[in-house]
Amino acid sequence: MLHPGDALSAKRRLVYVLLLGALTALGPFTIDLYLPAFPTLEQDFDTTAAAIQLTLTGTMIGFAVGQLIVGPLSDKVGRRLPLLIVTAVHVVASTAAALAPDLLLLGGARVLMGAGAAAGGVVAAAIVRDLFGGKRLVVMLSRLALVSGVAPVLAPLVGSWLLGVMPWRGIFIVLAVYGAVMLVCSLFLLPETLPKARRRDRGTTTVGQRYRQVFGDRVFVGVLIIGGMSFSGLFSYLSASSFLFQDTYGFDAQQYGLLFAANSVGVAVGTQLAARLAARFGPQWVLAFSTAALLISAAAIVVTDQLGWGLWGTVVPLFVFMTAAGFTFPCVQVLALDRHGSAAGTAQSIIGATNFGVAGVISPLVGWIAKDAGITATTMASVMVGCSVIAVASLWFVVRPRTVELLTP
């Protein structure tokens, strides 16, 4: 056995996949589940859409900062304690959001909700790295990447359904219950996976040393850029899709939901195929394919829109883009975490904070570019093209695939 997880039974590995996947999904659901309630919140609090959107910004800031705190802490004191404490904060903050009498308190609760949800994805990936390495690490991380890629797309759909059966405050009660279930499951089903000896590995005993270790790795920096750009391309689509497909193409709620579902299938297929291909050929070469596909498909949307090919000229290359993003996400995690087992929490926290932080800055560019003429497929895809160009450049000029060693068995 090369890694502790090699001794686990298939049943136990399944428990890890389900529990860690649910923990990973807590973050995207915390961020996106209430998006369909924005118009209702605007009316109830008698405020502007921009003010309501600030609660989303606050959530993403809390999520990014929370990851940067939880990750290094989990490398120092172990995985369980930070996970339990921060998830408990999420439960309390979600309850406070459900009871918030004004927008200011709702915004404060949302910041704490974001910070509280941060532990799930960071600790889940770190636990996988504690237990697995090499090709099995690829498979396990592909399961988490499936969740992290699909959850942001599905969360608004679930939120729309919840709004049909309960007021907007009920969404935060649902999130509080979700967090409480994760807290109980983590308490009773998730053992500590980081031995005390590994918390004191030479050169990684302090937060500063762990940050210097990961940022001193050229490959880590390169895949960090690739992940941030891929995620930003995904969020550019998410931020523009409701305006593009409902206002421009005339989709109703059901058709819009079907589009989201189809693109979710693309992400799911990409993440699972990536695991098989990365184990055989190496994740760096899967990234060579997927980043090129991101660029070509995003550029195709611009071209087909300019040629006036209409709806199908947009949705077909968009599906390819989402599938290529699915190929990209697990390979980024594998290359980042396989090289930094002693600082896995720190490495994953940097990846998560970068993904959501950069996406939060870049995705609004779609609206800024289209502020005079309105959002079109071209304005949406222009940002996606820019993100893809940076991802391709980072792969070939920073990561340099030919210099990356193959995965161990």
GROMACS .gro file of C-alpha atoms in nm:
model
  409
    1MET     CA    1   0.000   0.000   0.000
    2LEU     CA    2   0.144   0.334  -0.107
    3HIS     CA    3  -0.126   0.548   0.058
    4PRO     CA    4  -0.358   0.507   0.360
    5GLY     CA    5  -0.670   0.508   0.145
    6ASP     CA    6  -0.554   0.199  -0.042
    7ALA     CA    7  -0.659  -0.011   0.260
    8LEU     CA    8  -1.017   0.120   0.262
    9SER     CA    9  -1.299  -0.106   0.152
   10ALA     CA   10  -1.515  -0.011  -0.144
   11LYS     CA   11  -1.803   0.061   0.094
   12ARG     CA   12  -1.591   0.294   0.306
   13ARG     CA   13  -1.464   0.478  -0.002
   14LEU     CA   14  -1.825   0.527  -0.110
   15VAL     CA   15  -1.903   0.684   0.228
   16TYR     CA   16  -1.612   0.923   0.179
   17VAL     CA   17  -1.727   1.014  -0.173
   18LEU     CA   18  -2.085   1.088  -0.061
   19LEU     CA   19  -1.995   1.280   0.253
   20LEU     CA   20  -1.706   1.478   0.105
   21GLY     CA   21  -1.912   1.550  -0.206
   22ALA     CA   22  -2.196   1.688   0.008
   23LEU     CA   23  -1.946   1.903   0.201
   24THR     CA   24  -1.805   2.035  -0.126
   25ALA     CA   25  -2.153   2.123  -0.254
   26LEU     CA   26  -2.234   2.325   0.058
   27GLY     CA   27  -2.030   2.621  -0.071
   28PRO     CA   28  -2.187   2.655  -0.417
   29PHE     CA   29  -2.536   2.601  -0.276
   30THR     CA   30  -2.476   2.864  -0.008
   31ILE     CA   31  -2.369   3.113  -0.276
   32ASP     CA   32  -2.623   3.039  -0.551
   33LEU     CA   33  -2.936   2.889  -0.395
   34TYR     CA   34  -3.099   3.226  -0.321
   35LEU     CA   35  -3.023   3.389  -0.659
   36PRO     CA   36  -3.382   3.339  -0.791
   37ALA     CA   37  -3.509   3.529  -0.484
   38PHE     CA   38  -3.333   3.855  -0.580
   39PRO     CA   39  -3.647   4.025  -0.719
   40THR     CA   40  -3.845   3.926  -0.409
   41LEU     CA   41  -3.572   4.052  -0.177
   42GLU     CA   42  -3.564   4.380  -0.368
   43GLN     CA   43  -3.937   4.427  -0.310
   44ASP     CA   44  -3.944   4.312   0.053
   45PHE     CA   45  -3.657   4.538   0.161
   46ASP     CA   46  -3.766   4.823  -0.070
   47THR     CA   47  -3.416   4.865  -0.210
   48THR     CA   48  -3.226   4.844  -0.539
   49ALA     CA   49  -3.104   4.544  -0.733
   50ALA     CA   50  -2.745   4.665  -0.686
   51ALA     CA   51  -2.789   4.661  -0.307
   52ILE     CA   52  -2.921   4.304  -0.319
   53GLN     CA   53  -2.629   4.199  -0.537
   54LEU     CA   54  -2.393   4.327  -0.266
   55THR     CA   55  -2.513   4.041  -0.045
   56LEU     CA   56  -2.383   3.802  -0.311
   57THR     CA   57  -2.051   3.987  -0.323
   58GLY     CA   58  -2.029   3.965   0.055
   59THR     CA   59  -2.094   3.592   0.044
   60MET     CA   60  -1.817   3.534  -0.209
   61ILE     CA   61  -1.575   3.749  -0.008
   62GLY     CA   62  -1.658   3.551   0.306
   63PHE     CA   63  -1.614   3.228   0.114
   64ALA     CA   64  -1.276   3.329  -0.025
   65VAL     CA   65  -1.140   3.463   0.305
   66GLY     CA   66  -1.279   3.165   0.496
   67GLN     CA   67  -1.090   2.924   0.274
   68LEU     CA   68  -0.763   3.113   0.324
   69ILE     CA   69  -0.811   3.076   0.701
   70VAL     CA   70  -0.942   2.720   0.718
   71GLY     CA   71  -0.690   2.567   0.476
   72PRO     CA   72  -0.367   2.655   0.660
   73LEU     CA   73  -0.539   2.591   0.995
   74SER     CA   74  -0.634   2.239   0.886
   75ASP     CA   75  -0.270   2.171   0.799
   76LYS     CA   76  -0.167   2.282   1.148
   77VAL     CA   77  -0.430   2.133   1.383
   78GLY     CA   78  -0.590   1.861   1.172
   79ARG     CA   79  -0.895   1.838   0.949
   80ARG     CA   80  -1.183   1.772   1.189
   81LEU     CA   81  -1.168   2.065   1.432
   82PRO     CA   82  -1.172   2.350   1.174
   83LEU     CA   83  -1.442   2.168   0.977
   84LEU     CA   84  -1.670   2.127   1.278
   85ILE     CA   85  -1.623   2.482   1.408
   86VAL     CA   86  -1.669   2.660   1.076
   87THR     CA   87  -1.968   2.445   0.972
   88ALA     CA   88  -2.133   2.532   1.304
   89VAL     CA   89  -2.080   2.900   1.215
   90HIS     CA   90  -2.259   2.834   0.885
   91VAL     CA   91  -2.562   2.688   1.065
   92VAL     CA   92  -2.590   2.986   1.301
   93ALA     CA   93  -2.538   3.240   1.021
   94SER     CA   94  -2.797   3.071   0.797
   95THR     CA   95  -3.052   3.089   1.077
   96ALA     CA   96  -2.967   3.457   1.131
   97ALA     CA   97  -3.016   3.525   0.759
   98ALA     CA   98  -3.360   3.363   0.770
   99LEU     CA   99  -3.459   3.594   1.058
  100ALA     CA  100  -3.285   3.912   0.934
  101PRO     CA  101  -3.517   4.213   0.972
  102ASP     CA  102  -3.324   4.438   0.734
  103LEU     CA  103  -3.077   4.422   0.448
  104LEU     CA  104  -2.776   4.521   0.659
  105LEU     CA  105  -2.815   4.224   0.892
  106LEU     CA  106  -2.887   3.995   0.598
  107GLY     CA  107  -2.562   4.109   0.433
  108GLY     CA  108  -2.364   4.046   0.752
  109ALA     CA  109  -2.517   3.701   0.789
  110ARG     CA  110  -2.434   3.621   0.428
  111VAL     CA  111  -2.065   3.706   0.482
  112LEU     CA  112  -2.056   3.465   0.776
  113MET     CA  113  -2.245   3.203   0.574
  114GLY     CA  114  -1.981   3.224   0.303
  115ALA     CA  115  -1.700   3.189   0.557
  116GLY     CA  116  -1.880   2.899   0.725
  117ALA     CA  117  -1.931   2.713   0.397
  118ALA     CA  118  -1.563   2.750   0.309
  119ALA     CA  119  -1.450   2.457   0.521
  120GLY     CA  120  -1.639   2.195   0.323
  121GLY     CA  121  -1.457   2.212  -0.008
  122VAL     CA  122  -1.113   2.285   0.141
  123VAL     CA  123  -1.119   2.008   0.400
  124ALA     CA  124  -1.282   1.759   0.163
  125ALA     CA  125  -1.002   1.792  -0.093
  126ALA     CA  126  -0.736   1.788   0.180
  127ILE     CA  127  -0.881   1.468   0.327
  128VAL     CA  128  -0.874   1.305  -0.016
  129ARG     CA  129  -0.507   1.402  -0.049
  130ASP     CA  130  -0.434   1.266   0.301
  131LEU     CA  131  -0.575   0.928   0.202
  132PHE     CA  132  -0.487   0.891  -0.166
  133GLY     CA  133  -0.214   0.965  -0.415
  134GLY     CA  134  -0.126   0.898  -0.776
  135LYS     CA  135  -0.394   0.764  -1.007
  136ARG     CA  136  -0.649   0.690  -0.733
  137LEU     CA  137  -0.620   1.055  -0.628
  138VAL     CA  138  -0.731   1.148  -0.981
  139VAL     CA  139  -1.043   0.933  -0.949
  140MET     CA  140  -1.140   1.064  -0.605
  141LEU     CA  141  -1.081   1.428  -0.696
  142SER     CA  142  -1.283   1.383  -1.014
  143ARG     CA  143  -1.581   1.296  -0.795
  144LEU     CA  144  -1.539   1.620  -0.599
  145ALA     CA  145  -1.483   1.816  -0.920
  146LEU     CA  146  -1.811   1.676  -1.051
  147VAL     CA  147  -1.989   1.826  -0.749
  148SER     CA  148  -1.805   2.159  -0.756
  149GLY     CA  149  -1.868   2.197  -1.129
  150VAL     CA  150  -2.234   2.094  -1.136
  151ALA     CA  151  -2.351   2.245  -0.805
  152PRO     CA  152  -2.322   2.613  -0.912
  153VAL     CA  153  -2.532   2.533  -1.217
  154LEU     CA  154  -2.799   2.332  -1.033
  155ALA     CA  155  -2.829   2.554  -0.724
  156PRO     CA  156  -3.037   2.831  -0.891
  157LEU     CA  157  -3.275   2.566  -1.028
  158VAL     CA  158  -3.325   2.417  -0.683
  159GLY     CA  159  -3.371   2.768  -0.546
  160SER     CA  160  -3.643   2.838  -0.802
  161TRP     CA  161  -3.824   2.521  -0.700
  162LEU     CA  162  -3.796   2.610  -0.330
  163LEU     CA  163  -3.940   2.957  -0.396
  164GLY     CA  164  -4.244   2.785  -0.544
  165VAL     CA  165  -4.320   2.609  -0.215
  166MET     CA  166  -4.189   2.851   0.052
  167PRO     CA  167  -4.100   3.221   0.109
  168TRP     CA  168  -3.744   3.336   0.051
  169ARG     CA  169  -3.658   3.303   0.421
  170GLY     CA  170  -3.724   2.932   0.389
  171ILE     CA  171  -3.423   2.900   0.157
  172PHE     CA  172  -3.193   3.000   0.442
  173ILE     CA  173  -3.366   2.756   0.676
  174VAL     CA  174  -3.296   2.483   0.419
  175LEU     CA  175  -2.930   2.587   0.413
  176ALA     CA  176  -2.918   2.583   0.794
  177VAL     CA  177  -3.058   2.229   0.796
  178TYR     CA  178  -2.811   2.127   0.525
  179GLY     CA  179  -2.523   2.262   0.733
  180ALA     CA  180  -2.652   2.090   1.047
  181VAL     CA  181  -2.670   1.755   0.869
  182MET     CA  182  -2.313   1.801   0.747
  183LEU     CA  183  -2.203   1.891   1.100
  184VAL     CA  184  -2.355   1.575   1.249
  185CYS     CA  185  -2.224   1.349   0.970
  186SER     CA  186  -1.875   1.496   1.001
  187LEU     CA  187  -1.882   1.447   1.376
  188PHE     CA  188  -1.972   1.078   1.363
  189LEU     CA  189  -1.852   0.955   1.022
  190LEU     CA  190  -1.536   1.151   0.945
  191PRO     CA  191  -1.222   1.053   1.138
  192GLU     CA  192  -0.909   1.263   1.155
  193THR     CA  193  -0.692   1.187   0.851
  194LEU     CA  194  -0.388   1.408   0.911
  195PRO     CA  195  -0.148   1.240   1.159
  196LYS     CA  196   0.023   1.466   1.411
  197ALA     CA  197   0.363   1.379   1.264
  198ARG     CA  198   0.262   1.517   0.923
  199ARG     CA  199   0.152   1.845   1.081
  200ARG     CA  200   0.515   1.904   1.174
  201ASP     CA  201   0.683   1.813   0.844
  202ARG     CA  202   1.008   2.002   0.807
  203GLY     CA  203   0.963   2.324   0.613
  204THR     CA  204   0.582   2.331   0.652
  205THR     CA  205   0.532   2.395   1.022
  206THR     CA  206   0.417   2.757   0.989
  207VAL     CA  207   0.159   2.924   0.769
  208GLY     CA  208   0.430   3.129   0.599
  209GLN     CA  209   0.635   2.820   0.519
  210ARG     CA  210   0.334   2.644   0.366
  211TYR     CA  211   0.250   2.944   0.151
  212ARG     CA  212   0.612   2.973   0.037
  213GLN     CA  213   0.616   2.602  -0.047
  214VAL     CA  214   0.311   2.610  -0.275
  215PHE     CA  215   0.381   2.948  -0.436
  216GLY     CA  216   0.741   2.846  -0.496
  217ASP     CA  217   0.615   2.567  -0.722
  218ARG     CA  218   0.590   2.682  -1.082
  219VAL     CA  219   0.343   2.408  -1.174
  220PHE     CA  220   0.112   2.501  -0.886
  221VAL     CA  221   0.110   2.867  -0.990
  222GLY     CA  222   0.037   2.771  -1.348
  223VAL     CA  223  -0.257   2.543  -1.269
  224LEU     CA  224  -0.384   2.802  -1.021
  225ILE     CA  225  -0.414   3.048  -1.310
  226ILE     CA  226  -0.577   2.784  -1.532
  227GLY     CA  227  -0.833   2.699  -1.264
  228GLY     CA  228  -0.917   3.063  -1.194
  229MET     CA  229  -0.964   3.141  -1.563
  230SER     CA  230  -1.176   2.830  -1.629
  231PHE     CA  231  -1.398   2.906  -1.332
  232SER     CA  232  -1.428   3.269  -1.441
  233GLY     CA  233  -1.539   3.158  -1.787
  234LEU     CA  234  -1.804   2.939  -1.625
  235PHE     CA  235  -1.928   3.224  -1.404
  236SER     CA  236  -1.933   3.463  -1.699
  237TYR     CA  237  -2.188   3.229  -1.855
  238LEU     CA  238  -2.383   3.200  -1.527
  239SER     CA  239  -2.398   3.577  -1.476
  240ALA     CA  240  -2.514   3.648  -1.831
  241SER     CA  241  -2.732   3.347  -1.908
  242SER     CA  242  -3.061   3.468  -1.762
  243PHE     CA  243  -3.045   3.792  -1.963
  244LEU     CA  244  -2.920   3.625  -2.280
  245PHE     CA  245  -3.151   3.327  -2.299
  246GLN     CA  246  -3.466   3.472  -2.142
  247ASP     CA  247  -3.455   3.827  -2.277
  248THR     CA  248  -3.276   3.776  -2.610
  249TYR     CA  249  -3.382   3.425  -2.707
  250GLY     CA  250  -3.719   3.429  -2.530
  251PHE     CA  251  -3.676   3.121  -2.309
  252ASP     CA  252  -3.940   3.057  -2.042
  253ALA     CA  253  -3.846   2.921  -1.698
  254GLN     CA  254  -3.879   2.556  -1.805
  255GLN     CA  255  -3.667   2.597  -2.118
  256TYR     CA  256  -3.406   2.788  -1.921
  257GLY     CA  257  -3.398   2.505  -1.667
  258LEU     CA  258  -3.350   2.246  -1.941
  259LEU     CA  259  -3.054   2.443  -2.076
  260PHE     CA  260  -2.894   2.442  -1.730
  261ALA     CA  261  -2.959   2.071  -1.697
  262ALA     CA  262  -2.801   1.996  -2.036
  263ASN     CA  263  -2.491   2.196  -1.952
  264SER     CA  264  -2.470   2.020  -1.616
  265VAL     CA  265  -2.455   1.691  -1.806
  266GLY     CA  266  -2.163   1.831  -2.006
  267VAL     CA  267  -1.972   1.921  -1.688
  268ALA     CA  268  -2.048   1.580  -1.534
  269VAL     CA  269  -1.931   1.390  -1.842
  270GLY     CA  270  -1.615   1.599  -1.862
  271THR     CA  271  -1.510   1.544  -1.500
  272GLN     CA  272  -1.557   1.169  -1.515
  273LEU     CA  273  -1.384   1.118  -1.849
  274ALA     CA  274  -1.099   1.338  -1.727
  275ALA     CA  275  -1.028   1.093  -1.445
  276ARG     CA  276  -0.977   0.803  -1.686
  277LEU     CA  277  -0.771   1.003  -1.934
  278ALA     CA  278  -0.555   1.172  -1.670
  279ALA     CA  279  -0.473   0.838  -1.507
  280ARG     CA  280  -0.357   0.705  -1.845
  281PHE     CA  281  -0.195   1.002  -2.016
  282GLY     CA  282  -0.131   1.247  -1.731
  283PRO     CA  283  -0.345   1.544  -1.618
  284GLN     CA  284  -0.116   1.795  -1.789
  285TRP     CA  285  -0.200   1.647  -2.130
  286VAL     CA  286  -0.572   1.643  -2.055
  287LEU     CA  287  -0.536   2.014  -1.978
  288ALA     CA  288  -0.365   2.063  -2.314
  289PHE     CA  289  -0.681   1.931  -2.478
  290SER     CA  290  -0.937   2.096  -2.249
  291THR     CA  291  -0.790   2.447  -2.248
  292ALA     CA  292  -0.772   2.441  -2.628
  293ALA     CA  293  -1.136   2.328  -2.638
  294LEU     CA  294  -1.232   2.613  -2.404
  295LEU     CA  295  -1.075   2.867  -2.638
  296ILE     CA  296  -1.211   2.718  -2.962
  297SER     CA  297  -1.568   2.680  -2.831
  298ALA     CA  298  -1.578   3.030  -2.680
  299ALA     CA  299  -1.446   3.178  -3.004
  300ALA     CA  300  -1.705   2.975  -3.197
  301ILE     CA  301  -1.986   3.144  -3.002
  302VAL     CA  302  -1.858   3.486  -3.108
  303VAL     CA  303  -1.825   3.378  -3.471
  304THR     CA  304  -2.167   3.211  -3.496
  305ASP     CA  305  -2.334   3.506  -3.325
  306GLN     CA  306  -2.174   3.750  -3.568
  307LEU     CA  307  -2.283   3.530  -3.858
  308GLY     CA  308  -2.640   3.537  -3.726
  309TRP     CA  309  -2.675   3.163  -3.670
  310GLY     CA  310  -2.913   3.224  -3.380
  311LEU     CA  311  -2.984   3.002  -3.079
  312TRP     CA  312  -2.822   2.680  -3.198
  313GLY     CA  313  -2.509   2.867  -3.296
  314THR     CA  314  -2.476   2.960  -2.930
  315VAL     CA  315  -2.596   2.656  -2.734
  316VAL     CA  316  -2.390   2.393  -2.921
  317PRO     CA  317  -2.044   2.551  -2.867
  318LEU     CA  318  -2.158   2.653  -2.516
  319PHE     CA  319  -2.217   2.286  -2.434
  320VAL     CA  320  -1.867   2.209  -2.562
  321PHE     CA  321  -1.725   2.486  -2.342
  322MET     CA  322  -1.900   2.347  -2.032
  323THR     CA  323  -1.779   1.997  -2.109
  324ALA     CA  324  -1.423   2.122  -2.154
  325ALA     CA  325  -1.451   2.301  -1.817
  326GLY     CA  326  -1.551   1.966  -1.667
  327PHE     CA  327  -1.231   1.813  -1.807
  328THR     CA  328  -1.027   2.098  -1.662
  329PHE     CA  329  -1.138   2.119  -1.297
  330PRO     CA  330  -1.018   1.778  -1.165
  331CYS     CA  331  -0.686   1.799  -1.351
  332VAL     CA  332  -0.611   2.135  -1.190
  333GLN     CA  333  -0.672   1.987  -0.845
  334VAL     CA  334  -0.464   1.678  -0.912
  335LEU     CA  335  -0.159   1.871  -1.031
  336ALA     CA  336  -0.190   2.112  -0.738
  337LEU     CA  337  -0.249   1.864  -0.456
  338ASP     CA  338  -0.043   1.564  -0.568
  339ARG     CA  339   0.271   1.775  -0.532
  340HIS     CA  340   0.185   1.920  -0.190
  341GLY     CA  341   0.056   1.648   0.040
  342SER     CA  342   0.199   1.813   0.352
  343ALA     CA  343   0.026   2.142   0.270
  344ALA     CA  344  -0.289   2.010   0.102
  345GLY     CA  345  -0.523   2.230   0.302
  346THR     CA  346  -0.325   2.542   0.220
  347ALA     CA  347  -0.302   2.448  -0.148
  348GLN     CA  348  -0.675   2.376  -0.178
  349SER     CA  349  -0.767   2.696   0.007
  350ILE     CA  350  -0.563   2.900  -0.241
  351ILE     CA  351  -0.728   2.724  -0.535
  352GLY     CA  352  -1.080   2.779  -0.396
  353ALA     CA  353  -1.021   3.140  -0.296
  354THR     CA  354  -0.866   3.217  -0.634
  355ASN     CA  355  -1.148   3.050  -0.828
  356PHE     CA  356  -1.427   3.237  -0.654
  357GLY     CA  357  -1.235   3.560  -0.600
  358VAL     CA  358  -1.123   3.596  -0.961
  359ALA     CA  359  -1.463   3.482  -1.093
  360GLY     CA  360  -1.632   3.741  -0.873
  361VAL     CA  361  -1.419   4.013  -1.031
  362ILE     CA  362  -1.425   3.894  -1.394
  363SER     CA  363  -1.784   3.774  -1.443
  364PRO     CA  364  -1.937   4.124  -1.401
  365LEU     CA  365  -1.728   4.234  -1.701
  366VAL     CA  366  -1.999   4.085  -1.923
  367GLY     CA  367  -2.248   4.342  -1.794
  368TRP     CA  368  -1.993   4.623  -1.811
  369ILE     CA  369  -1.908   4.548  -2.176
  370ALA     CA  370  -2.278   4.531  -2.262
  371LYS     CA  371  -2.392   4.831  -2.055
  372ASP     CA  372  -2.499   5.028  -2.362
  373ALA     CA  373  -2.612   4.764  -2.611
  374GLY     CA  374  -2.734   4.488  -2.378
  375ILE     CA  375  -2.600   4.138  -2.322
  376THR     CA  376  -2.555   3.928  -2.636
  377ALA     CA  377  -2.383   3.597  -2.705
  378THR     CA  378  -2.084   3.793  -2.831
  379THR     CA  379  -2.044   3.999  -2.514
  380MET     CA  380  -2.073   3.688  -2.297
  381ALA     CA  381  -1.832   3.484  -2.508
  382SER     CA  382  -1.580   3.768  -2.539
  383VAL     CA  383  -1.504   3.739  -2.167
  384MET     CA  384  -1.493   3.359  -2.200
  385VAL     CA  385  -1.241   3.392  -2.486
  386GLY     CA  386  -1.020   3.621  -2.279
  387CYS     CA  387  -1.021   3.378  -1.987
  388SER     CA  388  -0.942   3.087  -2.219
  389VAL     CA  389  -0.648   3.267  -2.381
  390ILE     CA  390  -0.492   3.325  -2.039
  391ALA     CA  391  -0.551   2.959  -1.943
  392VAL     CA  392  -0.383   2.832  -2.260
  393ALA     CA  393  -0.087   3.067  -2.214
  394SER     CA  394  -0.046   2.960  -1.851
  395LEU     CA  395  -0.038   2.593  -1.947
  396TRP     CA  396   0.230   2.625  -2.214
  397PHE     CA  397   0.444   2.904  -2.067
  398VAL     CA  398   0.413   2.845  -1.691
  399VAL     CA  399   0.319   2.480  -1.632
  400ARG     CA  400   0.504   2.352  -1.941
  401PRO     CA  401   0.349   2.002  -1.971
  402ARG     CA  402   0.663   1.829  -2.096
  403THR     CA  403   0.841   1.909  -1.768
  404VAL     CA  404   0.571   1.759  -1.543
  405GLU     CA  405   0.637   1.407  -1.417
  406LEU     CA  406   0.380   1.131  -1.468
  407LEU     CA  407   0.160   1.031  -1.175
  408THR     CA  408   0.268   0.746  -0.950
  409PRO     CA  409   0.046   0.435  -0.943
   0.00000   0.00000   0.00000
